[in-house]
Short mmCIF file of C-alpha atoms (C1' of nucleotides) in Angstrom, two decimals:
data_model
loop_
_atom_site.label_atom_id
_atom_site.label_comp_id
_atom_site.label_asym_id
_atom_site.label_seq_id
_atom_site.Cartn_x
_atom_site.Cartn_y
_atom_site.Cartn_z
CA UNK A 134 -89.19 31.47 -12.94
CA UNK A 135 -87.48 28.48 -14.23
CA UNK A 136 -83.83 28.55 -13.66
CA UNK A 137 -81.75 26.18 -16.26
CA UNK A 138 -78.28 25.21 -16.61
CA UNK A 139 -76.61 24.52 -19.79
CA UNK A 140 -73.56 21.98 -20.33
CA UNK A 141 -72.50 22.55 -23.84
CA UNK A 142 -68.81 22.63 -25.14
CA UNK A 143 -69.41 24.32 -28.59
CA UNK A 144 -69.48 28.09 -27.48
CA UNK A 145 -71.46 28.98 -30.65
CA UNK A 146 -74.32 26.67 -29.60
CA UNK A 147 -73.52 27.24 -25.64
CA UNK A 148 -74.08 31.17 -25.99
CA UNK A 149 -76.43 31.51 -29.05
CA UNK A 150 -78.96 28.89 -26.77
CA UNK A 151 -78.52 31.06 -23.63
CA UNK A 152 -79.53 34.25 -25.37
CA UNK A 153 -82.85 32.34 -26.79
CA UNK A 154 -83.64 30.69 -23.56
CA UNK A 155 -83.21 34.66 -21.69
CA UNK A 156 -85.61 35.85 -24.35
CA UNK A 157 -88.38 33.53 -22.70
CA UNK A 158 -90.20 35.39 -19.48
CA UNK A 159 -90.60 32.28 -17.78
CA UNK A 160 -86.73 30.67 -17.96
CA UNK A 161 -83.28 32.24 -16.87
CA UNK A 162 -79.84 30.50 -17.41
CA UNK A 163 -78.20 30.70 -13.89
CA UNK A 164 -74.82 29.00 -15.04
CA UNK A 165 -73.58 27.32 -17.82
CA UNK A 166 -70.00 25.22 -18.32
CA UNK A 167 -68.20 23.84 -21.25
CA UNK A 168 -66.92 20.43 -19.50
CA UNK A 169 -68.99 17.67 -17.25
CA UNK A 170 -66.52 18.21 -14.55
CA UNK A 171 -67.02 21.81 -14.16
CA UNK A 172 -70.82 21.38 -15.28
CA UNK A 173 -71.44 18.31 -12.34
CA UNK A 174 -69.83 20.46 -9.12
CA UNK A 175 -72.00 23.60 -10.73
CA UNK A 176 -75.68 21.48 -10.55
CA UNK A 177 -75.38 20.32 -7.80
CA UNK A 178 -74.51 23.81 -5.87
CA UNK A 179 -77.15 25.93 -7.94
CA UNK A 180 -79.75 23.36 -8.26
CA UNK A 181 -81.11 24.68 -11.04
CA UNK A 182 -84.64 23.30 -12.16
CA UNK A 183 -83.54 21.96 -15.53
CA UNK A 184 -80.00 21.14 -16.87
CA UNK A 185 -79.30 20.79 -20.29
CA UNK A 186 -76.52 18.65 -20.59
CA UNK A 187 -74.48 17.97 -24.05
CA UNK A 188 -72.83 13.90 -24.15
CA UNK A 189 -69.94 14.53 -26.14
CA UNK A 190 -67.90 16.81 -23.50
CA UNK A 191 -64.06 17.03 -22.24
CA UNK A 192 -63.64 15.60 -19.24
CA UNK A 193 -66.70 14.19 -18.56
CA UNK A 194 -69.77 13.38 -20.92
CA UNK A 195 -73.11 14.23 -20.23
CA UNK A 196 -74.43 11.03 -19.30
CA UNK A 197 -71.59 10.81 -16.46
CA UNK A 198 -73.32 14.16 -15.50
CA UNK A 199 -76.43 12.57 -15.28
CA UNK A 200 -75.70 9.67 -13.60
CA UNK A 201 -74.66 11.85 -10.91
CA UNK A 202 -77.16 14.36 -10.75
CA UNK A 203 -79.51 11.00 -10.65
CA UNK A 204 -77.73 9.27 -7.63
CA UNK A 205 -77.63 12.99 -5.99
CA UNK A 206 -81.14 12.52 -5.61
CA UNK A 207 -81.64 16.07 -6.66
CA UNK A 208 -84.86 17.69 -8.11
CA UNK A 209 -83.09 18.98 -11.19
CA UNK A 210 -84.59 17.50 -14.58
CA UNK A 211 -82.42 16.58 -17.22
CA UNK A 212 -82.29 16.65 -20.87
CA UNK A 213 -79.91 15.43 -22.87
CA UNK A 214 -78.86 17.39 -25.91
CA UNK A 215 -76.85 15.57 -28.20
CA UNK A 216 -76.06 15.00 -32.48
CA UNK A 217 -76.76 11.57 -32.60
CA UNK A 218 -79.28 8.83 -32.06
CA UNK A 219 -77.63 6.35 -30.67
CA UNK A 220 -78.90 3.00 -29.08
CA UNK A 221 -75.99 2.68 -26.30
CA UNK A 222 -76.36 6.30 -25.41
CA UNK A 223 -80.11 6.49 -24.92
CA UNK A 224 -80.45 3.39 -22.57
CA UNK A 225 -77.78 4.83 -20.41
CA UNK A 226 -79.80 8.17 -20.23
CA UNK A 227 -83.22 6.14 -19.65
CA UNK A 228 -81.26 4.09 -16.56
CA UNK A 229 -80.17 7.89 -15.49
CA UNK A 230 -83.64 9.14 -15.29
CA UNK A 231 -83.37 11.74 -17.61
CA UNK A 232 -86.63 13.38 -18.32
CA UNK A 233 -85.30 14.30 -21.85
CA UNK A 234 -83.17 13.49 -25.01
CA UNK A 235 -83.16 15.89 -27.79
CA UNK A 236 -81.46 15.87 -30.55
CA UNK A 237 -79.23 18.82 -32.23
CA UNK A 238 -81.31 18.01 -35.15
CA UNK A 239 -84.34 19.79 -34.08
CA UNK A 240 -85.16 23.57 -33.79
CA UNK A 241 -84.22 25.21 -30.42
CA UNK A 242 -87.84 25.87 -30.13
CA UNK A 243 -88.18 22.19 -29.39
CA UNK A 244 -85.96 22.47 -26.71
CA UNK A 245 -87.53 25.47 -24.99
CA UNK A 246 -91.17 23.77 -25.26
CA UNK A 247 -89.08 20.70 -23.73
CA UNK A 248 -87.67 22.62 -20.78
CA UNK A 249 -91.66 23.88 -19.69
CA UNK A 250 -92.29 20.28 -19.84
CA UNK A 251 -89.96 18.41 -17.68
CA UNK A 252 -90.81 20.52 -14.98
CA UNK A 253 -94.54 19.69 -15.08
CA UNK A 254 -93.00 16.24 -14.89
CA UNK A 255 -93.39 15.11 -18.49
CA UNK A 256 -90.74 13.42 -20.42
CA UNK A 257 -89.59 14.32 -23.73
CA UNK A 258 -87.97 12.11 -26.24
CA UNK A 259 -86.85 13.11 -29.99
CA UNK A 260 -89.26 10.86 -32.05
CA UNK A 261 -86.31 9.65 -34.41
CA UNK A 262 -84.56 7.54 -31.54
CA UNK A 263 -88.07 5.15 -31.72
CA UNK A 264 -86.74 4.15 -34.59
CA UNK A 265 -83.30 3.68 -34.14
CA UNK A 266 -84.20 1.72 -30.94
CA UNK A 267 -86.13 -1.09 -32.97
CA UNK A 268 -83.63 -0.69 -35.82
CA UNK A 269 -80.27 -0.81 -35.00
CA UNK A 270 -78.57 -4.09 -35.48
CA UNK A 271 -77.60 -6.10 -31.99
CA UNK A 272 -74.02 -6.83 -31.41
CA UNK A 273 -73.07 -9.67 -32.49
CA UNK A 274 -69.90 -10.14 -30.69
CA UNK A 275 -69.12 -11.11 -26.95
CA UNK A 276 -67.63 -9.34 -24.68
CA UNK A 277 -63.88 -11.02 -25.01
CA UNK A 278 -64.67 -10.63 -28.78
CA UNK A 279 -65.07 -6.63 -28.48
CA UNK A 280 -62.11 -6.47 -26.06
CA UNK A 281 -59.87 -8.07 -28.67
CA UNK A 282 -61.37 -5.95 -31.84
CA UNK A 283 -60.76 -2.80 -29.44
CA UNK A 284 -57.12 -3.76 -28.88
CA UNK A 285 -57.01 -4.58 -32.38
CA UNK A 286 -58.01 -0.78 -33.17
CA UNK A 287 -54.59 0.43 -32.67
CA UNK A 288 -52.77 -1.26 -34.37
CA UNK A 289 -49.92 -3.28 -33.52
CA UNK A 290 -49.46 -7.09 -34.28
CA UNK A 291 -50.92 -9.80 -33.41
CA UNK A 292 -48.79 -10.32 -30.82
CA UNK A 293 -48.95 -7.37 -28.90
CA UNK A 294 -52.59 -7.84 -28.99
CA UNK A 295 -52.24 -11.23 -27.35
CA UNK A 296 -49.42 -9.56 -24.71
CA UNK A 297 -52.08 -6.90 -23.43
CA UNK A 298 -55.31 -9.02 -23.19
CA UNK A 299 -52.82 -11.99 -21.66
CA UNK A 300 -53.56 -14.36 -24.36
CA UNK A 301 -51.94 -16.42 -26.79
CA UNK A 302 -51.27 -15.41 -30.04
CA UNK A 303 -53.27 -18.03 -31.65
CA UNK A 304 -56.20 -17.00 -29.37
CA UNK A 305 -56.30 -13.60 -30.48
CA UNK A 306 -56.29 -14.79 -34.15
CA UNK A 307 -58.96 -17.38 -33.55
CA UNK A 308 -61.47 -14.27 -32.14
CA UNK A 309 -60.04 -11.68 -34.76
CA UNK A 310 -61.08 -14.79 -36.89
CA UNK A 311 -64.51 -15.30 -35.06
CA UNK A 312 -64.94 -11.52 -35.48
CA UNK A 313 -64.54 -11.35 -39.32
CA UNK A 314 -66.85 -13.96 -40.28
CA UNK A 315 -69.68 -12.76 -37.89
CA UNK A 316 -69.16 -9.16 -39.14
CA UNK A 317 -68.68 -10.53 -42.96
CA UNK A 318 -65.54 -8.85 -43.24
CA UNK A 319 -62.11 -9.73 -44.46
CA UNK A 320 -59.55 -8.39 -42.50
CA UNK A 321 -59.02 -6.27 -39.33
CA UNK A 322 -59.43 -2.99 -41.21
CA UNK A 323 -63.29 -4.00 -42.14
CA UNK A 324 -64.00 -5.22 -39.04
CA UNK A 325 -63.45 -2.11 -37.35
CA UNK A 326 -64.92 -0.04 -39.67
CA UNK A 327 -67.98 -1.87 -39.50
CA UNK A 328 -68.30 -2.28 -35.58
CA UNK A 329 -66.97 1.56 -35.70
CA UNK A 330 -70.52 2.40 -37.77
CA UNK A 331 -72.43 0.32 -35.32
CA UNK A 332 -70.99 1.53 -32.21
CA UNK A 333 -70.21 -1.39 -30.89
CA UNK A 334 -66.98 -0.40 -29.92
CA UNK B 177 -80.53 46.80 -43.17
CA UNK B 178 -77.62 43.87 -43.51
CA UNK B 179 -79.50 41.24 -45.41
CA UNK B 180 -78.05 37.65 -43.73
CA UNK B 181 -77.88 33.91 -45.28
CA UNK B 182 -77.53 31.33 -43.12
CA UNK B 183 -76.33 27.48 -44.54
CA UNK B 184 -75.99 25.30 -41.58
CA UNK B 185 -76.64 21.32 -41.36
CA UNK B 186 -77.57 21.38 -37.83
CA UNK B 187 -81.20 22.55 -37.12
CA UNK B 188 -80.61 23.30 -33.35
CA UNK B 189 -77.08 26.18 -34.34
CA UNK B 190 -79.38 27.23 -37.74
CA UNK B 191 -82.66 28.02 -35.43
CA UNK B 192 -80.73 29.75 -32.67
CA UNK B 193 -78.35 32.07 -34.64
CA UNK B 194 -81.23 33.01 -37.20
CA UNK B 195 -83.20 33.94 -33.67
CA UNK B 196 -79.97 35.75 -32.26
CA UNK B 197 -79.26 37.72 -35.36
CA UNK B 198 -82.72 38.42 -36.05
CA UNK B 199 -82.59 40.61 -32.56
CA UNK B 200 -79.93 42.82 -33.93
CA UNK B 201 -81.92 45.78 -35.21
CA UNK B 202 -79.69 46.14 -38.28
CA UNK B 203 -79.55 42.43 -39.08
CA UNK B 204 -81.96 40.03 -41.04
CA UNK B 205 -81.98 36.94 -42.33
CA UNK B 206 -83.38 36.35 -45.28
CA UNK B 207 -83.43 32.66 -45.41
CA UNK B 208 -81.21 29.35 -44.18
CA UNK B 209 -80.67 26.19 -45.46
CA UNK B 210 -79.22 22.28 -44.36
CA UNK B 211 -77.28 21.42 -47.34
CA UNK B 212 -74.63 23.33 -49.74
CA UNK B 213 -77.07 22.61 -52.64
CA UNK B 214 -79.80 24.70 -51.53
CA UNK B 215 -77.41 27.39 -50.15
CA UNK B 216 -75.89 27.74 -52.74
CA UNK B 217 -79.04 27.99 -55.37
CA UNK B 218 -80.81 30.38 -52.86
CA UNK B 219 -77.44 32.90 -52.38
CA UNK B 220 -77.68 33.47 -55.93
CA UNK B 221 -80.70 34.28 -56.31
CA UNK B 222 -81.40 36.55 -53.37
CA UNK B 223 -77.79 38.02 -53.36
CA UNK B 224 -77.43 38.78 -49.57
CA UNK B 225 -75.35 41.02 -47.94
CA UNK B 226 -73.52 38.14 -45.74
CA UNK B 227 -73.71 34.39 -46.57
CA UNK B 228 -72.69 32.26 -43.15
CA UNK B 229 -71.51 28.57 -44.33
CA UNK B 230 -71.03 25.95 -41.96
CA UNK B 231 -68.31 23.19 -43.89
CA UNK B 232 -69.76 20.42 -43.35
CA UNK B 233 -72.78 20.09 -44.69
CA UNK B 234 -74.95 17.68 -46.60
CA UNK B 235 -74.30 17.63 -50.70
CA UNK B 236 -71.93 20.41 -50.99
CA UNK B 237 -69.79 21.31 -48.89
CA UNK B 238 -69.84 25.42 -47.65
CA UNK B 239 -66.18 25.93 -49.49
CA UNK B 240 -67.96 24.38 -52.33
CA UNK B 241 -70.73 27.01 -51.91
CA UNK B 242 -67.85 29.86 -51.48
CA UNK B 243 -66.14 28.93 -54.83
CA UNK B 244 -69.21 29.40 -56.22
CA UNK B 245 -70.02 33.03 -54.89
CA UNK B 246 -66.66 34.01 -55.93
CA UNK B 247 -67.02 32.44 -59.45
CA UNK B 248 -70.41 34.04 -60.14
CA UNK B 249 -68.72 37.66 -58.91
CA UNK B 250 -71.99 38.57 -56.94
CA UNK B 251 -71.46 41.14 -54.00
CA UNK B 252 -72.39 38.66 -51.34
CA UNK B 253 -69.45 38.67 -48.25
CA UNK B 254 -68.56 35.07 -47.39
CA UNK B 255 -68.44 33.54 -43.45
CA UNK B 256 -67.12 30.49 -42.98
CA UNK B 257 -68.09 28.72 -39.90
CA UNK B 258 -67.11 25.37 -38.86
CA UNK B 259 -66.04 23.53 -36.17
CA UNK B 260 -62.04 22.54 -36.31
CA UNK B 261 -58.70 24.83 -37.04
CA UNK B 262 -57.19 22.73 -40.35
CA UNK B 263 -55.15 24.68 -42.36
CA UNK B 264 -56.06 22.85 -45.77
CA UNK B 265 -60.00 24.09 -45.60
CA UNK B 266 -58.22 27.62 -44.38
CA UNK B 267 -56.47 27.20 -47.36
CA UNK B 268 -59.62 26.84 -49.93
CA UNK B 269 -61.15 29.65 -47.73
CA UNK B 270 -58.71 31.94 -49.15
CA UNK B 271 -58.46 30.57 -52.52
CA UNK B 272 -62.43 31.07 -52.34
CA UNK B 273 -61.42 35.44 -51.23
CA UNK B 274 -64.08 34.56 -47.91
CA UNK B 275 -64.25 37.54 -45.84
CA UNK B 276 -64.60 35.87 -42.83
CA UNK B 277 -63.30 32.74 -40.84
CA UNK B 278 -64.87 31.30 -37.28
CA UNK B 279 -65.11 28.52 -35.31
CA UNK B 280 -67.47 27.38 -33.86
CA UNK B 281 -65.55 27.57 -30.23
CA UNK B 282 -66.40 31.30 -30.25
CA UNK B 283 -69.10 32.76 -28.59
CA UNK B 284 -72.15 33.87 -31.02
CA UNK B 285 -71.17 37.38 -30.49
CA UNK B 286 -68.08 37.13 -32.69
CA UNK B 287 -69.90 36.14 -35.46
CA UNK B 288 -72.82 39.35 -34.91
CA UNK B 289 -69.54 41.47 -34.44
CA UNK B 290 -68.24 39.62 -37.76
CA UNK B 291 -70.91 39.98 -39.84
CA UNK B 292 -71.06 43.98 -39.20
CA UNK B 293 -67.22 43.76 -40.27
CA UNK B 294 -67.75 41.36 -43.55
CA UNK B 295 -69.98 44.50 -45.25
CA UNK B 296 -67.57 46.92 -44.18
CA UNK B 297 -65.17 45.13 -46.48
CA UNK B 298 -62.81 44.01 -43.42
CA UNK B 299 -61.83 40.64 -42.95
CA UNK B 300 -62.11 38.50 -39.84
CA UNK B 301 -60.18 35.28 -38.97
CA UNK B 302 -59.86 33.12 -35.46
CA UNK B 303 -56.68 34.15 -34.35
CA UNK B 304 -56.25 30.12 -33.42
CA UNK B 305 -56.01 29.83 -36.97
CA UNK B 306 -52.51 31.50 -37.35
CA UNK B 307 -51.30 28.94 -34.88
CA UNK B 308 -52.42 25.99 -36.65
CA UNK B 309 -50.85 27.56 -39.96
CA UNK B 310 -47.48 27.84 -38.61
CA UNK B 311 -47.77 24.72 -36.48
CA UNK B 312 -49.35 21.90 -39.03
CA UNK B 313 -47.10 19.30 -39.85
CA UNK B 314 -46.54 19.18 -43.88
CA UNK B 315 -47.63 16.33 -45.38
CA UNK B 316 -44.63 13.66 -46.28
CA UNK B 317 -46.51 11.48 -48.80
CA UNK B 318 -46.57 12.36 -52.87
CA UNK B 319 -49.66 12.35 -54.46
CA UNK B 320 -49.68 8.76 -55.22
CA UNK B 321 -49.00 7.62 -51.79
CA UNK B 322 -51.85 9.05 -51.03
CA UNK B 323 -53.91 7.79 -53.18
CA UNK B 324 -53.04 4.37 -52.55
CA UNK B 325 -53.66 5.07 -49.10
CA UNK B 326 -57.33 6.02 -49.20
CA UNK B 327 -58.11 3.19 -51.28
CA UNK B 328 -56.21 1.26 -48.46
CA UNK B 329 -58.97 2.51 -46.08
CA UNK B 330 -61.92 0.62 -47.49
CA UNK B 331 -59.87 -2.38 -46.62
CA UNK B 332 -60.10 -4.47 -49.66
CA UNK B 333 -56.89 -6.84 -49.83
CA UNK B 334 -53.78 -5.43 -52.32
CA UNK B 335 -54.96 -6.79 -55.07
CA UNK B 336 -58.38 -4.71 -54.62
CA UNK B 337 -56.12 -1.74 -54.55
CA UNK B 338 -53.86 -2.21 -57.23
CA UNK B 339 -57.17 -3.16 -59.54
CA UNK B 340 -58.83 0.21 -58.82
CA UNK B 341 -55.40 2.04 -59.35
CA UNK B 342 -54.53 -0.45 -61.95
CA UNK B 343 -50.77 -0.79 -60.50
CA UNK B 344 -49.13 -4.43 -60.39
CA UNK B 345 -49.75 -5.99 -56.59
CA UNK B 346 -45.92 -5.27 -56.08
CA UNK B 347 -46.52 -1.12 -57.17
CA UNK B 348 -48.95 -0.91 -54.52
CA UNK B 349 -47.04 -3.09 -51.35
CA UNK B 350 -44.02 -0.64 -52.57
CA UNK B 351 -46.35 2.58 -51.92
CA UNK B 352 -47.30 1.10 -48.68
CA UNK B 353 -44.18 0.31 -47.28
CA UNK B 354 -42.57 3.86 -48.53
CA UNK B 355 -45.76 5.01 -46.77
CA UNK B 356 -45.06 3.15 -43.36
CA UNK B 357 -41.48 4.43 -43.25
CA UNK B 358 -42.26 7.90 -43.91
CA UNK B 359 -44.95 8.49 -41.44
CA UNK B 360 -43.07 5.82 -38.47
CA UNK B 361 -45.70 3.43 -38.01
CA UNK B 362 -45.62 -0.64 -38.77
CA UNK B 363 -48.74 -1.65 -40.50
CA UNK B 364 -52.15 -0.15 -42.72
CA UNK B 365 -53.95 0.53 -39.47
CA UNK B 366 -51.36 2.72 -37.82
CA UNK B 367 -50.70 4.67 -41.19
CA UNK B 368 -54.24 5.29 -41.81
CA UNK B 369 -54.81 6.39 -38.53
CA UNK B 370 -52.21 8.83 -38.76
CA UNK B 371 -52.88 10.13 -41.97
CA UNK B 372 -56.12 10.73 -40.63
CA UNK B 373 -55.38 12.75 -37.54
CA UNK B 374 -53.04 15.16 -39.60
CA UNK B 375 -55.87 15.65 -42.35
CA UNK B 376 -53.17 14.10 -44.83
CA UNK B 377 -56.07 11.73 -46.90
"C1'" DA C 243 -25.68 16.72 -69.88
"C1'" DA C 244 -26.09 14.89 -65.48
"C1'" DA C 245 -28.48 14.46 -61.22
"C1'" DT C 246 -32.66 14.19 -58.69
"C1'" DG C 247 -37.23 12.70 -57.51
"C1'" DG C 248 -41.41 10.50 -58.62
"C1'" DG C 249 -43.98 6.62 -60.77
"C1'" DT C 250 -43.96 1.95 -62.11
"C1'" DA C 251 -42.54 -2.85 -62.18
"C1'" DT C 252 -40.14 -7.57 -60.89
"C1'" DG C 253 -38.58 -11.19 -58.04
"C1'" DA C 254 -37.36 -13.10 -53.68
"C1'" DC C 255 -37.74 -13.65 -48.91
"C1'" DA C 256 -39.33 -13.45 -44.01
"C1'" DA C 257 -42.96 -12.43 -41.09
"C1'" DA C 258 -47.70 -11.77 -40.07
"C1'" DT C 259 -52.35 -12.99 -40.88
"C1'" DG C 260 -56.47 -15.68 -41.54
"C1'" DT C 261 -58.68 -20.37 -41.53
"C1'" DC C 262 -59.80 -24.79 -39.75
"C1'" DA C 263 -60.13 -28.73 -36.83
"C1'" DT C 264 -60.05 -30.03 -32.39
"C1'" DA C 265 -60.31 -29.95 -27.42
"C1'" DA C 266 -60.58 -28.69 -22.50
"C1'" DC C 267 -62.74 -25.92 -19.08
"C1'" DT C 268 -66.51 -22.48 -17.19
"C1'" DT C 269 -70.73 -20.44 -16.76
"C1'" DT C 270 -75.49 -20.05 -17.57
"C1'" DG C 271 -80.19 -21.53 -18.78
"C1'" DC C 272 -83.76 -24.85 -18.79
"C1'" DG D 52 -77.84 -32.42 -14.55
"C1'" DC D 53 -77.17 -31.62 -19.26
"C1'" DA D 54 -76.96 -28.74 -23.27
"C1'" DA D 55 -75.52 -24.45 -25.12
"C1'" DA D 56 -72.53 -20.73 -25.30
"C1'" DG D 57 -68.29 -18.51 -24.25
"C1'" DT D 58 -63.16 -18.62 -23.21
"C1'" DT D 59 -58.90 -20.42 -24.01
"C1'" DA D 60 -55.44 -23.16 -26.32
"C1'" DT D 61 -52.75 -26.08 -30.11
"C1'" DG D 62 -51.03 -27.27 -34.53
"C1'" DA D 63 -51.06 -27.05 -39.44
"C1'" DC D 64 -51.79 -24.76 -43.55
"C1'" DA D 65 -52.41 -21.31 -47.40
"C1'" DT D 66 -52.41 -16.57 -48.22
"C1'" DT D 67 -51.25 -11.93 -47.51
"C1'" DT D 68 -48.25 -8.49 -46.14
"C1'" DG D 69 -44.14 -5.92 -45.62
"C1'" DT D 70 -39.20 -5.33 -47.03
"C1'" DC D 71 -35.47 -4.97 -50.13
"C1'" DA D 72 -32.74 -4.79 -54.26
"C1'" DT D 73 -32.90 -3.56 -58.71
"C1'" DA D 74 -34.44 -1.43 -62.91
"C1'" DC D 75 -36.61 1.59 -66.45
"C1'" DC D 76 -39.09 5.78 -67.76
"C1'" DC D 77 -40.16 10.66 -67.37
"C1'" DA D 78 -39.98 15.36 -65.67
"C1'" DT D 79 -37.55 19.01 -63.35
"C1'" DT D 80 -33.59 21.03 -61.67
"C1'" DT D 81 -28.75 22.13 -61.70
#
DNA sequence: AAATGGGTATGACAAATGTCATAACTTTGC
DNA sequence: GCAAAGTTATGACATTTGTCATACCCATTT
């Protein structure tokens, strides 16, 4: 019998998967949480042979989850179970180890097939995130140029920008300036918007 | 036999809850669909006991879908299912006479439970939903405030706004700073931002 | 009929923003 | 060891933004 744990915050999708995954002989849902925290101290008690973990969670996300499971050195599997395709996201899970990443996009029979086949030690990856990893558009901004757009996100002047990163006020306008004409945007509203869509902030 | 219709985007909820309803001896569905469009076209046609419609949803939205059940006076029951509280798509619900109001923080077995209410020509709705009802902050800005506002979102300089309105540069700066003042904040950023998080554009 | 509230418009002013040139100092790669 | 790239900083400038006072028109309410 496999035993599986599921980390999902929706309770629609947390309970409706549990029933379909008890209707399969082989598989049995010995816990499930609706927060990393609660989800993390729960794997690693139960050890369960698979956990299912959701990224977008309270507390903790998924990948957190996994990271930890991972430097546990536990035999748990993991698949990740998330909406989107994302670049940033999958390379963290890949540097966790995680013997899957599915995508809410699919059937759930996908994910049952995908649960029988991480623990024969195969991997499973949604087929759409090839092509968002040789798609997506690199960041074109450094690091100080990211810190200043994020501080730029909510809002206040220039200057208060400048206070919290410790810089001068003509500094911060130089990179917001830096920012815009990399991004082709024209003001502070576009940039983020843009870099928003991207994710690279 | 309860015939069920099932519109949600997101394969992995649509695949589970048509396998979870499906057990139910006196439940079927009788087809599903990813996007409002084909919902909609495919309720009409096979005139189902229950019609479950996520909100969000490629094309049409499921209150779209709802207006039109209640337009075309067919006997279909109406369950809206979606993922957030806000009393404005409450609101259309009701305009739209739904039977039925979940979220999608509630365990699948509200919405079997739900559905065997819906055709007994009761009503259902998450209690959380009263408290966001009494609780949402009204919205402060007229009509043309907000308008001004979401065109202030794409970013363009004033001028780009007042063109698309066709207001004077000085009409729209007015709106904006009556805007700032009314909703406390100090710049486009902050307002939109705000406006945002209370569903106000 | 008068008052109120919303929509629209000016003009004027102060402050914030965006651009550019220029320059010093670090770190990193070849 | 030097070139390239990134970080930080000035000063100067044109433009944009936000604020305020004031005004006219049009509905709705009193």
């Amino acid at each position: 019998m496999i035993t599986v744990y599921l980390a999902e915050d929706q309770s629609m999708l947390n309970s409706a998967l549990t029933q379909i995954i008890e209707l399969e002989d082989d598989l049995t849902v010995v816990g499930s949480a609706k927060d990393g925290q609660a989800a993390s101290a729960e794997i690693m008690r139960l050890k369960p042979d698979v956990a299912i973990l959701d990224i977008e969670m309270p507390k903790q996300t998924g990948l957190d989850v996994a990271d930890q499971i991972h430097q546990a050195q536990i035999e748990t599997k993991v698949i990740i179970l998330t909406t989107f395709a994302q670049k940033a996201y999958f390379e963290r899970a890949v540097a966790a180890s995680v013997s899957g990443y599915l995508l809410k996009d699919s059937p759930s029979d996908q994910l049952i097939s995908a649960i029988r086949d991480v623990v024969q030690g195969l991997t499973r990856f949604d087929p759409e995130l090839v092509i968002n990893m040789v798609s997506a558009a690199h960041n074109p901004l450094t690091a100080r140029e990211q810190s200043v757009l994020v501080e730029a996100v909510t809002g206040g002047t220039t200057h208060e920008i400048s206070e919290r990163l410790h810089l001068s006020d003509g500094t911060v306008r130089n990179y917001l300036s830096a920012i815009f004409s990399k991004l082709g945007v024209r003001g502070r509203l576009e940039a983020i918007q843009v870099a928003k869509e991207n994710k690279w902030i």
